[in-house]
Coordinates of C-alpha atoms in Angstrom, one line a residue:
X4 CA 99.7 114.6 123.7
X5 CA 96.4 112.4 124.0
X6 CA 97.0 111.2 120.4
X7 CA 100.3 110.1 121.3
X8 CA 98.9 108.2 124.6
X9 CA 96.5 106.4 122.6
X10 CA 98.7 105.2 119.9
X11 CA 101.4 104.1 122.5
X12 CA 98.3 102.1 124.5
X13 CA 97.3 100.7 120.7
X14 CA 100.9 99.5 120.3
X15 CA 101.4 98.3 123.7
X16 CA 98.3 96.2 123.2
X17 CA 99.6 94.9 119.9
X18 CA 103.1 93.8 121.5
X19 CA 101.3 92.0 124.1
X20 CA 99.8 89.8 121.2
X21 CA 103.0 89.1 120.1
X22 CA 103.8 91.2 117.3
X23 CA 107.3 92.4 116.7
X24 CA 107.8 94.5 113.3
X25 CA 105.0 97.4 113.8
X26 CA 105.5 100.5 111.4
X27 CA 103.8 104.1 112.4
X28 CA 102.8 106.0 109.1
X29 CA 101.6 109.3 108.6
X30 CA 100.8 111.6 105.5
X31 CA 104.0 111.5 105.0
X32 CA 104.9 108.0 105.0
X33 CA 107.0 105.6 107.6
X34 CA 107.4 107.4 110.4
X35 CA 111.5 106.3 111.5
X36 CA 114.0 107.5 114.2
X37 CA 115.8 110.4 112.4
X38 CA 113.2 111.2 110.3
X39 CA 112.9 114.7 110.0
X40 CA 110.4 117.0 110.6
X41 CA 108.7 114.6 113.5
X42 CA 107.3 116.2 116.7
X43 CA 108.2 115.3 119.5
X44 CA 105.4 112.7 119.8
X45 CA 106.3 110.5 116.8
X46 CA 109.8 110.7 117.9
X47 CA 108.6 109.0 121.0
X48 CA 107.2 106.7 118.8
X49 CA 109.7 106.2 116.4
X50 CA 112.1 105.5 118.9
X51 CA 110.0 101.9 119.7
X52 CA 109.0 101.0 116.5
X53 CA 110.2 100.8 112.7
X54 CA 113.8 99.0 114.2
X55 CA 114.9 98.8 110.7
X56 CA 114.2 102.3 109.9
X57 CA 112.2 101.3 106.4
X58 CA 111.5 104.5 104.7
X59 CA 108.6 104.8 102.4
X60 CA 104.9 105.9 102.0
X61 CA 102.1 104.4 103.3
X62 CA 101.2 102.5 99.7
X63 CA 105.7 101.1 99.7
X64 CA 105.3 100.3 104.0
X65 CA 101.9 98.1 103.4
X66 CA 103.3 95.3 100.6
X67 CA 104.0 92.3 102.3
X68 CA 102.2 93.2 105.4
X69 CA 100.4 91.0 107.0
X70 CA 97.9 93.3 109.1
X71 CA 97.0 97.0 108.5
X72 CA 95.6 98.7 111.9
X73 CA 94.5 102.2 110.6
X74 CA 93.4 105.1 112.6
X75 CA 94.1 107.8 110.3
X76 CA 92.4 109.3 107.5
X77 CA 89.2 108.2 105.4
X78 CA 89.9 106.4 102.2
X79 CA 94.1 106.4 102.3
X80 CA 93.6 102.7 102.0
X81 CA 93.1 102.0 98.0
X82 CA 92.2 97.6 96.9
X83 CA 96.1 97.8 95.1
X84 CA 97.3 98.3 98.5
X85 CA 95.5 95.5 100.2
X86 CA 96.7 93.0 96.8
X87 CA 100.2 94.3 97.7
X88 CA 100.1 92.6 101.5
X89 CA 100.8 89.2 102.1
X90 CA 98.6 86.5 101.5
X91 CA 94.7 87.0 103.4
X92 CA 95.9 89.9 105.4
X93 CA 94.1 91.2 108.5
X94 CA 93.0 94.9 107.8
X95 CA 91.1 97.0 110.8
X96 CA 90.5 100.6 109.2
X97 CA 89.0 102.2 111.9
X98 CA 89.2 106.1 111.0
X99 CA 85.6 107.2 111.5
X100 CA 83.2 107.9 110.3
X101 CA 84.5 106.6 106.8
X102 CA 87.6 104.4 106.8
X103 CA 90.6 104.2 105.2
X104 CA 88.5 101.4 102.8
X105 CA 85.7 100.2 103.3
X106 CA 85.2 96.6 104.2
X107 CA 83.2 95.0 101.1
X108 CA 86.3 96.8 99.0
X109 CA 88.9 95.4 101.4
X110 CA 87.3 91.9 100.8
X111 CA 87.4 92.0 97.3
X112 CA 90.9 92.8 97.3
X113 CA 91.8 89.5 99.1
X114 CA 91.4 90.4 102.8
X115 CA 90.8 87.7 105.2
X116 CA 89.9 89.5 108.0
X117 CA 88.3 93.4 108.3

């Protein structure tokens, strides 16, 4: 239950800064109302995010994005995946103590900001 609290603070916080298309992943992939298999914590979640119920893994979810906020699992993140966002995206991989990539490889993929 403390997982779910802090993702739905993360995403609060990230609605207050004005974004509007946020997509939840897991090992799985998108996480999407209807899904199945979800607890009842990323139904919570589901149910306020991914509004066009894109289905996918993480690699499919991440083209075209413009920012990648990772708290998840160390090294999930590969530099084809960053080329795949849009154009000088903003990645903050912040699973610890090793990230989902590390910074110099998110950079030389074509990140703007990490």
């Amino acid at each position: 239950m403390v997982q779910v609290l802090q993702v739905l603070l993360v995403l609060n916080c990230l609605w207050q800064w004005g974004l509007k298309h946020v997509i939840l992943c897991d090992r799985d992939g998108a996480i999407y109302e209807g899904k199945e298999g979800l607890n009842e914590g990323q139904k919570a979640m589901a149910a306020v995010t991914n509004r066009e119920h894109k289905k996918g893994s993480l690699a499919e979810i991440i083209q075209g994005a413009d920012m990648l906020l990772g708290v998840s699992a160390p090294g999930c993140v590969t530099k084809d995946m960053v080329r795949s966002m849009a154009k000088d995206p903003i990645i903050f991989a912040m699973a610890n103590p090793v990230p989902e990539i590390f910074p110099d490889e998110a950079i030389e993929a074509g990140a703007k900001v990490v």
